[in-house]
CSV table of N, CA and C in Angstrom, one decimal:
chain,number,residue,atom,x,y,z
Y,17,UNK,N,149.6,47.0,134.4
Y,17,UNK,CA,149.9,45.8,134.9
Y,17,UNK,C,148.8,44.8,134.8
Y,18,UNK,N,148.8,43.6,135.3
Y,18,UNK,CA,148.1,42.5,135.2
Y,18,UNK,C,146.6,43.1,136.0
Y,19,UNK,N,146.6,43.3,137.2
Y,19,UNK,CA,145.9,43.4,137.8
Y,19,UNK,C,145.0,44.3,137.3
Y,20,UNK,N,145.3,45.6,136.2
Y,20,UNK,CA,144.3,46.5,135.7
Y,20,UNK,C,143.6,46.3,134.6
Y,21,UNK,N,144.8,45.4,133.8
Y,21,UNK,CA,143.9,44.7,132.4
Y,21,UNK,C,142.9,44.0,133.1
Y,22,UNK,N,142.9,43.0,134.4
Y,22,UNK,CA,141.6,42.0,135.0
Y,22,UNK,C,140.2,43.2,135.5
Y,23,UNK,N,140.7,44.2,136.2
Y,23,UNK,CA,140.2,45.6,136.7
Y,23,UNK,C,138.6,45.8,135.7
Y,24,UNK,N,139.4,46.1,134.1
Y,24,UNK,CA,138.8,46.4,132.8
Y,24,UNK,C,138.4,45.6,132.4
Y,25,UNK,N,138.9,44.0,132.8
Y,25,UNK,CA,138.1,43.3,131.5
Y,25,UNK,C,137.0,42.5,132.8
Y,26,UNK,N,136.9,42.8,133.9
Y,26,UNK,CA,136.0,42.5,135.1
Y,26,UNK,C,134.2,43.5,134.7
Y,27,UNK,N,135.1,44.7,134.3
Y,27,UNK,CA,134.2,45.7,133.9
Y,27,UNK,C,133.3,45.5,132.9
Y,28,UNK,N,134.2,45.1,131.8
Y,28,UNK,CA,133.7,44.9,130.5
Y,28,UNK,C,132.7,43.8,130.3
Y,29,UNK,N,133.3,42.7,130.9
Y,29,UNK,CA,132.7,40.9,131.0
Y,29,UNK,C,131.8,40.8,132.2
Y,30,UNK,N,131.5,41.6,133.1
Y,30,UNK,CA,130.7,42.1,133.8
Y,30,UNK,C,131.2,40.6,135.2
Y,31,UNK,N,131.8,40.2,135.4
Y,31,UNK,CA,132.3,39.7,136.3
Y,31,UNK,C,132.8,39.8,137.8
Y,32,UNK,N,132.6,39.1,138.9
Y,32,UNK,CA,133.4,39.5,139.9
Y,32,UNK,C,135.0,39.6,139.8
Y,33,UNK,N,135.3,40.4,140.4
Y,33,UNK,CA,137.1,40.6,140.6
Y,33,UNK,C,137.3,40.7,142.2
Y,34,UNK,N,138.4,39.9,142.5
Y,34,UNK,CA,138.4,40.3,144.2
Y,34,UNK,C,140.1,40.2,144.0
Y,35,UNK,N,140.8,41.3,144.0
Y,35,UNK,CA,142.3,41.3,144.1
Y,35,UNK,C,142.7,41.2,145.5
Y,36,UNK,N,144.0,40.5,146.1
Y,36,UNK,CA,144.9,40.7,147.4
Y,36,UNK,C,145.8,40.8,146.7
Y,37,UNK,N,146.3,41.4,148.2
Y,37,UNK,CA,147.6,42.2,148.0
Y,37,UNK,C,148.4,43.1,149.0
Y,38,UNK,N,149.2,43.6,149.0
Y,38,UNK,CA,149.8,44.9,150.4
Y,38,UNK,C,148.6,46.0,149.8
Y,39,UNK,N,148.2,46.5,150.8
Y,39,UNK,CA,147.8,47.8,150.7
Y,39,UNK,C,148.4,48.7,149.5
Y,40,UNK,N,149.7,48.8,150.2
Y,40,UNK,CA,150.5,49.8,149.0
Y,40,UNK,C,150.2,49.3,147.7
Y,41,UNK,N,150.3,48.1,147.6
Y,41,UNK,CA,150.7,47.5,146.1
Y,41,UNK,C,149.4,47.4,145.5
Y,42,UNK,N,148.1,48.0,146.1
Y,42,UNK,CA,146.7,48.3,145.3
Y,42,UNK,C,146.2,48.6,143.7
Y,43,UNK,N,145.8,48.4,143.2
Y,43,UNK,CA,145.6,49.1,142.2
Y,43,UNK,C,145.0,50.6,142.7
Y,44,UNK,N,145.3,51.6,141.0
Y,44,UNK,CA,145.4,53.0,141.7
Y,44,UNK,C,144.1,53.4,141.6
Y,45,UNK,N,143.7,54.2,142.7
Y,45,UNK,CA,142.7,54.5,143.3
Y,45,UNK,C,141.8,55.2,142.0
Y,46,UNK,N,142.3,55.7,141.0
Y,46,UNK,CA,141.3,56.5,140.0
Y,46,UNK,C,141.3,55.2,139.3
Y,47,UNK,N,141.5,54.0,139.3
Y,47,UNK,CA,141.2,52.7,138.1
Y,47,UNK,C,140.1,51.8,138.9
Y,48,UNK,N,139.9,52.4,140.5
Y,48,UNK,CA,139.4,51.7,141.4
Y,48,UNK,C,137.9,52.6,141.2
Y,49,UNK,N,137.8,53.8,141.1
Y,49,UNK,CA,137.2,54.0,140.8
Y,49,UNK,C,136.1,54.0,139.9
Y,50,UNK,N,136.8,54.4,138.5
Y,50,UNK,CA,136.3,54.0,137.3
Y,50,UNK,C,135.6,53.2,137.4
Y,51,UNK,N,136.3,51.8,137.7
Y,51,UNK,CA,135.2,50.7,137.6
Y,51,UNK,C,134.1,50.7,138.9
Y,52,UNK,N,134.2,51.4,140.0
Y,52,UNK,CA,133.0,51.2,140.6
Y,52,UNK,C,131.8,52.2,140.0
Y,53,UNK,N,132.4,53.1,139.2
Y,53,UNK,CA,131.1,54.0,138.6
Y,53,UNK,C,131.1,53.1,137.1
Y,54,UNK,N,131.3,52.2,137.2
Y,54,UNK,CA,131.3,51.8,135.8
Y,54,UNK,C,130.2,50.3,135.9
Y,55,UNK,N,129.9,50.3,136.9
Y,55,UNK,CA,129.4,48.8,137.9
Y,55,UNK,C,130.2,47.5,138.1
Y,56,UNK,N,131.4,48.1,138.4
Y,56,UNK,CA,132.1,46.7,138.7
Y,56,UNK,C,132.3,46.5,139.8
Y,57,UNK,N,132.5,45.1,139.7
Y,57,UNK,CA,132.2,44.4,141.2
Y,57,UNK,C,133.7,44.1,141.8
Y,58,UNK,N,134.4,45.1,141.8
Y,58,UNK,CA,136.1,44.7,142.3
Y,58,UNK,C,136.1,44.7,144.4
Y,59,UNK,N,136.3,43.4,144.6
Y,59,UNK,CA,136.9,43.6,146.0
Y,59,UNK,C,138.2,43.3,146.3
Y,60,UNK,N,138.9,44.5,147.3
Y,60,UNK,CA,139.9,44.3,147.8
Y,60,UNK,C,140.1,43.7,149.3
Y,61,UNK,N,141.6,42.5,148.9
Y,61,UNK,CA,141.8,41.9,150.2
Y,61,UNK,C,143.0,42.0,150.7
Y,62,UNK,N,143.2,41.8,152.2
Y,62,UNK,CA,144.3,41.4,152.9
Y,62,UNK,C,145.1,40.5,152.4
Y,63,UNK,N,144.2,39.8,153.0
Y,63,UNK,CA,144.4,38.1,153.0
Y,63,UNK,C,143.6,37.6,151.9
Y,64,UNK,N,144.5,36.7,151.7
Y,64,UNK,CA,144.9,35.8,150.2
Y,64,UNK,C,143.8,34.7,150.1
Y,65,UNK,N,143.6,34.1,151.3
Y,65,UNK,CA,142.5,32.7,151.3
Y,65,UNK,C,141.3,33.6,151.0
Y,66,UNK,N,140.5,34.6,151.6
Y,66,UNK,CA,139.4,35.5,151.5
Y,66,UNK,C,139.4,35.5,150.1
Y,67,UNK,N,140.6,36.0,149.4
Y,67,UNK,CA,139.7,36.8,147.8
Y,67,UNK,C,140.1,35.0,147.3
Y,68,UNK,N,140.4,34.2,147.8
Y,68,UNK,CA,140.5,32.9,146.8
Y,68,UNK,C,139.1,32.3,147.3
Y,69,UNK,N,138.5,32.1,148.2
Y,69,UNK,CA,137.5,31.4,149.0
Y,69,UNK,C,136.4,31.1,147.7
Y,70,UNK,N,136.1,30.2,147.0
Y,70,UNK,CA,135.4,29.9,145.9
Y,70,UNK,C,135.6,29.9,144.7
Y,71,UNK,N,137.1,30.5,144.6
Y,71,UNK,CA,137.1,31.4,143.1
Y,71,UNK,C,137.2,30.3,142.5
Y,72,UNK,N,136.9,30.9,140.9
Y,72,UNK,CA,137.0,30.0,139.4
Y,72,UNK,C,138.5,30.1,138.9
Y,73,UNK,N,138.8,31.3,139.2
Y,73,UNK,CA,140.0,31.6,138.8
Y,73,UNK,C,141.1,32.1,139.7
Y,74,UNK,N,142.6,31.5,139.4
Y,74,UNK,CA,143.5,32.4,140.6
Y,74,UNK,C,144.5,32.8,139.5
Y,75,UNK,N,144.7,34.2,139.9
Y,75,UNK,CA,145.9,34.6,139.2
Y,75,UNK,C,146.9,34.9,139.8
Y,76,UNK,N,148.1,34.9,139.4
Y,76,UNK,CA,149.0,35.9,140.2
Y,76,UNK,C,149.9,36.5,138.6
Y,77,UNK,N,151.1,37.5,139.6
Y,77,UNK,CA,152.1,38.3,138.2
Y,77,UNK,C,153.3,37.9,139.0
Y,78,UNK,N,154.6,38.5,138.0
Y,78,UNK,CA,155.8,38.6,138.4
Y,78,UNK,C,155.9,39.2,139.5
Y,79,UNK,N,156.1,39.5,140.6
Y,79,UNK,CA,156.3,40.2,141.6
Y,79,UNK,C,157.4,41.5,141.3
Y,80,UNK,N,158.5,41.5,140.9
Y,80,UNK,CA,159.5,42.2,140.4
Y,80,UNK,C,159.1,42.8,138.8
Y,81,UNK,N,159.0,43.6,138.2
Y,81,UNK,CA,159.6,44.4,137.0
Y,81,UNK,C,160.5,44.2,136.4
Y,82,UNK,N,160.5,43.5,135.1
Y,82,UNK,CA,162.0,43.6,134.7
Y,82,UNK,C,162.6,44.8,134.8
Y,83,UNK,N,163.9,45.1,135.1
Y,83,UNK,CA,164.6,46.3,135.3
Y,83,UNK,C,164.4,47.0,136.8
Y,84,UNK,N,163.4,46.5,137.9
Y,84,UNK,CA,162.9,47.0,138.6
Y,84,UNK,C,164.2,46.1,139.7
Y,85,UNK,N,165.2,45.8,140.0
Y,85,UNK,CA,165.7,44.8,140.9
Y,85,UNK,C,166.2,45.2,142.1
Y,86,UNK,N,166.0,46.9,142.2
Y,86,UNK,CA,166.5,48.0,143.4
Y,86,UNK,C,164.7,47.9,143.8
Y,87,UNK,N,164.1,46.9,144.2
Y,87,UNK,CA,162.7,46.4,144.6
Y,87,UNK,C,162.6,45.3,145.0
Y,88,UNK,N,163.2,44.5,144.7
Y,88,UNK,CA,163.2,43.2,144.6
Y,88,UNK,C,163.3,42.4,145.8
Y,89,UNK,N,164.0,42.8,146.9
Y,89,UNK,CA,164.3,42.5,148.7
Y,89,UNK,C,162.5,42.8,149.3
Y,90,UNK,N,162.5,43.9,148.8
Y,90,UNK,CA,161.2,44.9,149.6
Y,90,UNK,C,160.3,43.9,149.4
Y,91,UNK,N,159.9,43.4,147.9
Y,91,UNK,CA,158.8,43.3,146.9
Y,91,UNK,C,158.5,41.9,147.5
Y,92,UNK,N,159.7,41.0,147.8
Y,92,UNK,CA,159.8,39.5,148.4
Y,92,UNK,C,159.1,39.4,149.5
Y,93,UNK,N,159.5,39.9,150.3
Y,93,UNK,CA,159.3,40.5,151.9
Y,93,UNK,C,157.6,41.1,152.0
Y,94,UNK,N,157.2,41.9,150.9
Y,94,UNK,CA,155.8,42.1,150.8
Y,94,UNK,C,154.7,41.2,150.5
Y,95,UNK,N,155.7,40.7,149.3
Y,95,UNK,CA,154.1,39.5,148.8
Y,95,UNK,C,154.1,38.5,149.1
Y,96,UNK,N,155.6,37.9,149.8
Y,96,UNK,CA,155.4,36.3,150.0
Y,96,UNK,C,154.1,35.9,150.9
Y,97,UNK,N,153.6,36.2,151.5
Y,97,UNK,CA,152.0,36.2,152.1
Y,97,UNK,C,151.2,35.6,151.1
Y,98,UNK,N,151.4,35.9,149.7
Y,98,UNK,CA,150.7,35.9,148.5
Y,98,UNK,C,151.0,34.7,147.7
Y,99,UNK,N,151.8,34.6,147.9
Y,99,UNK,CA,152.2,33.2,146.7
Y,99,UNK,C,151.3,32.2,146.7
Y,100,UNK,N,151.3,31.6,145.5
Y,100,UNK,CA,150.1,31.0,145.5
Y,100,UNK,C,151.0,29.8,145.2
Y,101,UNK,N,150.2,28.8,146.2
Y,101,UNK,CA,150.8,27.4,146.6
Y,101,UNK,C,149.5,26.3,146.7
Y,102,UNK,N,149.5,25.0,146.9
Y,102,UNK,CA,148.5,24.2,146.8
Y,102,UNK,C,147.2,24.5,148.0
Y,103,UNK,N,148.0,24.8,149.0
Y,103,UNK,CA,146.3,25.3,150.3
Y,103,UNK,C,145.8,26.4,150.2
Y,104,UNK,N,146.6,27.0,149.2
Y,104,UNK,CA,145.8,28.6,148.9
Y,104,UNK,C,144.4,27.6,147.7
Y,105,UNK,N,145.0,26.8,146.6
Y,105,UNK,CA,144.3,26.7,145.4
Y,105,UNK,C,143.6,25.8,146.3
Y,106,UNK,N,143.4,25.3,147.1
Y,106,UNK,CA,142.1,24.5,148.1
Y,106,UNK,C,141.4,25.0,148.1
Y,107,UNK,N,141.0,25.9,148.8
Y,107,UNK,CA,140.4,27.4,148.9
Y,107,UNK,C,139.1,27.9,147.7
Y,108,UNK,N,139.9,27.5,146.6
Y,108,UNK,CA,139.3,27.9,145.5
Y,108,UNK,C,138.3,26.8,145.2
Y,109,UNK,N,137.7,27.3,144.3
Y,109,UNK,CA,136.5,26.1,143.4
Y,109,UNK,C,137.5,24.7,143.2
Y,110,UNK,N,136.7,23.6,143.4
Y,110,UNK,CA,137.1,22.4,143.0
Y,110,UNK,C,138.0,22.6,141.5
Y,111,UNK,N,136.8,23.7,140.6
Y,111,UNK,CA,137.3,23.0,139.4
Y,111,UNK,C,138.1,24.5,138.7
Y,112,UNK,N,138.6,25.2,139.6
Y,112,UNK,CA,139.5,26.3,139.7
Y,112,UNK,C,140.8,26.4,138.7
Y,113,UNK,N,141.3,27.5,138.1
Y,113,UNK,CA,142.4,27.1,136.9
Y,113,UNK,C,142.9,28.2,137.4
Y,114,UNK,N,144.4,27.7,137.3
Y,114,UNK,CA,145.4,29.0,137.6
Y,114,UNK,C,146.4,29.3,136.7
Y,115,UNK,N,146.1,31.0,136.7
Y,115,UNK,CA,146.4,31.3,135.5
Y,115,UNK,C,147.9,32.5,135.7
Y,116,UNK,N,148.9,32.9,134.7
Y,116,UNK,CA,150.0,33.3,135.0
Y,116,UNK,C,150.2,33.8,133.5
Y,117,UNK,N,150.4,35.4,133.8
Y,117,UNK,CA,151.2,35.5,132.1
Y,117,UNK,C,152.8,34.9,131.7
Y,118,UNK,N,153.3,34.7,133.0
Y,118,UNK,CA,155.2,34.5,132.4
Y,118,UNK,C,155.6,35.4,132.1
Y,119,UNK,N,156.8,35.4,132.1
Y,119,UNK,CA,157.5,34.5,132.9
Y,119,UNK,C,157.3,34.3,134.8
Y,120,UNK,N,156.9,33.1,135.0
Y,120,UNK,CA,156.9,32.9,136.5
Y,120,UNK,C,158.2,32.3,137.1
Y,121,UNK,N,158.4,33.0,138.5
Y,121,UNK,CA,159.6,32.5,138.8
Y,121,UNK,C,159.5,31.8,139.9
Y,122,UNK,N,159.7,30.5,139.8
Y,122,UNK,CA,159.0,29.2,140.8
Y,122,UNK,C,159.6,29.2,141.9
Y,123,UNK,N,158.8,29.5,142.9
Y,123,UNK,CA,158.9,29.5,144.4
Y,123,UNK,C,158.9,31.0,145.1
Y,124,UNK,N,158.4,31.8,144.1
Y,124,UNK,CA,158.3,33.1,144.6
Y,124,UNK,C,156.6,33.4,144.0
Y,125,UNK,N,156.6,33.7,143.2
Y,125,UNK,CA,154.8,33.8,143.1
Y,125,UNK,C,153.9,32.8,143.3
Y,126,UNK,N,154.7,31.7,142.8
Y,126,UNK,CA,153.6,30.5,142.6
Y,126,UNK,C,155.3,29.1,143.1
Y,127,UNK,N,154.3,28.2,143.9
Y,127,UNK,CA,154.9,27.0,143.6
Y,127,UNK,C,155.4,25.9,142.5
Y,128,UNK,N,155.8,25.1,142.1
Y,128,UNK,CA,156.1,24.4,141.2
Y,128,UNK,C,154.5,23.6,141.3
Y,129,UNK,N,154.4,23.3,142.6
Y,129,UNK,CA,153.3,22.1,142.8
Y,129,UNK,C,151.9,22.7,141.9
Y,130,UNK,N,152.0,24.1,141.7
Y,130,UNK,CA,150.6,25.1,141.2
Y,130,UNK,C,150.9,24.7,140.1
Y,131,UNK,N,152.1,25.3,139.7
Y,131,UNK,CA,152.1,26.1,137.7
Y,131,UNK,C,152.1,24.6,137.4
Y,132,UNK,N,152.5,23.6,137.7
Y,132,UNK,CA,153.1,22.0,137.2
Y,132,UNK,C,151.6,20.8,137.4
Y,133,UNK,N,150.6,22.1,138.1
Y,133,UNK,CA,149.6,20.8,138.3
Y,133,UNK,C,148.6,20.9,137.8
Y,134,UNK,N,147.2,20.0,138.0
Y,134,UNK,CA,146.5,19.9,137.1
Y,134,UNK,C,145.5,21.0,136.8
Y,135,UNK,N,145.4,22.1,137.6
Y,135,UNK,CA,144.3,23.3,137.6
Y,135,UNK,C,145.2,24.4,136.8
Y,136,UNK,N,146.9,24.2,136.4
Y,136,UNK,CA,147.1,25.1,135.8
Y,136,UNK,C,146.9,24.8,134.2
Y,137,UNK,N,146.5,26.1,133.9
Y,137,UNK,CA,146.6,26.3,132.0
Y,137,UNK,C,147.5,27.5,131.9
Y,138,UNK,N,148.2,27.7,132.1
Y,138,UNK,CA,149.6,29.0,131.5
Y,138,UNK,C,149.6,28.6,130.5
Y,139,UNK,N,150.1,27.3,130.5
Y,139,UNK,CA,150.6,26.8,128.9
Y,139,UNK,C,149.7,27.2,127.9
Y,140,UNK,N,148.4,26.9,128.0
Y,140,UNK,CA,147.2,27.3,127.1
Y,140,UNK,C,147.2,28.6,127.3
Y,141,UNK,N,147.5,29.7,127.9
Y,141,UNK,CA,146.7,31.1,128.5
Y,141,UNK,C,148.2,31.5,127.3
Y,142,UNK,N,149.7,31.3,127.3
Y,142,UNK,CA,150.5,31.4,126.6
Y,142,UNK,C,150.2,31.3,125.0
Y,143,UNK,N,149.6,30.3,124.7
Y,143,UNK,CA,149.5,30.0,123.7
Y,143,UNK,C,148.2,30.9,123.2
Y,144,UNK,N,147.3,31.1,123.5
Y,144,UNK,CA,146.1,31.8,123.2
Y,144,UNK,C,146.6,33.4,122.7
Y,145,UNK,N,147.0,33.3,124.0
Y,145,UNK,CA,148.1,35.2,123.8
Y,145,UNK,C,148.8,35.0,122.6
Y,146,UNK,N,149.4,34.0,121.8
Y,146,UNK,CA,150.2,34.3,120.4
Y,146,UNK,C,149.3,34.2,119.4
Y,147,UNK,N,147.8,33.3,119.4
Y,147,UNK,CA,147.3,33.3,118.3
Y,147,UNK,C,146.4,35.2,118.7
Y,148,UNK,N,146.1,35.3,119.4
Y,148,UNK,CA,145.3,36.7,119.6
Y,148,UNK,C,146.8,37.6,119.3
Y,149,UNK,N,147.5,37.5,119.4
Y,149,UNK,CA,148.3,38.6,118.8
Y,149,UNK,C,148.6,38.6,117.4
Y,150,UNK,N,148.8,37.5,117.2
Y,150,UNK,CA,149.0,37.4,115.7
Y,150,UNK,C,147.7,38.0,114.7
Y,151,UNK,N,146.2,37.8,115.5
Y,151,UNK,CA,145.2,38.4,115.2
Y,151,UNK,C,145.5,40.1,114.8
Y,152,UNK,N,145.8,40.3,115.7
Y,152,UNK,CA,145.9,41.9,116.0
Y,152,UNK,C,146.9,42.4,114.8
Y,153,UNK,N,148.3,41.7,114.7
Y,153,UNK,CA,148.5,42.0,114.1
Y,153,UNK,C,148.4,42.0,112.4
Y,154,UNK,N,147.4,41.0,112.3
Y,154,UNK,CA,146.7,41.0,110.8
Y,154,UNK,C,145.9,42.4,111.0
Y,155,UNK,N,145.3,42.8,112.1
Y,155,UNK,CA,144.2,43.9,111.7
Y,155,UNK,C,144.8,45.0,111.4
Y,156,UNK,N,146.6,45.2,112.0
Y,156,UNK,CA,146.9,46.5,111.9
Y,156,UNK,C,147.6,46.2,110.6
Y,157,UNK,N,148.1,45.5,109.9
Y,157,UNK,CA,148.7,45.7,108.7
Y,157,UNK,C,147.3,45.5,107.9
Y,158,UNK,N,146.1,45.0,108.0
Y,158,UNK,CA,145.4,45.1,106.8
Y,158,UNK,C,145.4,44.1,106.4
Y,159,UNK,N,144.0,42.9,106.2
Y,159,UNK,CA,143.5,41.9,105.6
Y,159,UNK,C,144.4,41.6,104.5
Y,160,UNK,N,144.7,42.7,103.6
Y,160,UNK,CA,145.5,42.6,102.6
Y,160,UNK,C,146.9,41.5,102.1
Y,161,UNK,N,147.6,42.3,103.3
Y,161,UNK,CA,148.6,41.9,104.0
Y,161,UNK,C,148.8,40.4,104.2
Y,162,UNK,N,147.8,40.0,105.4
Y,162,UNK,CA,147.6,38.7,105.1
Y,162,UNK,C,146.9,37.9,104.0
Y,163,UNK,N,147.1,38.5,102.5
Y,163,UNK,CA,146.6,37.5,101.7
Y,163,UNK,C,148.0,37.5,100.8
Y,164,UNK,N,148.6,38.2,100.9
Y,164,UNK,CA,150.1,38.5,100.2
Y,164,UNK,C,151.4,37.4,100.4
């Protein structure tokens, strides 16, 4: 999921990470690990203003799984604490960007006022993701390929 790709690449990019969330809904304890023997700097929170308090970046994910929708009452009822709305992105660095893979479904993870305003880049974070895939996939078919 979202939150262990950020986990890894917190690790990698040598960056702070501060996730919230339910308890339950944690990342798993052996990925929590790893990166603390790995020197990463991951904090876990309760509360949502705490891990936003400064940040450069806010993310959030789908809250539901596609296919997952025998969750979906529970999952509502857990995260709405979480949704990220304009006095959460206060919180954050003035010059703070909020970021979302998509599909987001407006008024459950994020507000309209967030994804629609000016600290969001999805649209760019979307678009990035197709030229880096398309990368990828030049490398697995072979330079070749792409000259064909």
């Amino acid at each position: 999921n979202v939150a262990s790709t950020w986990i890894q690449a917190a690790v990698r990019f040598d960056f702070e990470m501060r996730f919230a969330g339910p308890r339950e809904l944690r990342p798993p304890a052996d990925l929590l690990g790893w990166a603390n023997g790995h020197g990463g700097r991951i904090h876990l929170f309760d509360d949502p203003g705490e891990a936003v308090a400064g940040a450069h970046c806010v993310v959030t994910d789908t809250w539901v799984s596609m296919g997952d929708d025998d969750a979906r009452d529970r999952r509502h009822n857990l995260l709405a604490p979480y949704r990220v709305d304009a006095r959460l992105m206060r919180l954050a660095h003035r010059d703070a960007v909020f970021l979302h893979c998509l599909p987001a479904h407006r008024g459950n993870e994020v507000t309209d006022e967030v994804i629609d305003g000016p600290q969001s880049v999805v649209w760019d974070e979307a678009e990035n993701r197709l030229h880096a895939q398309k990368g990828i996939l030049l490398w697995c078919f072979g330079a070749e390929a792409a000259a064909a």
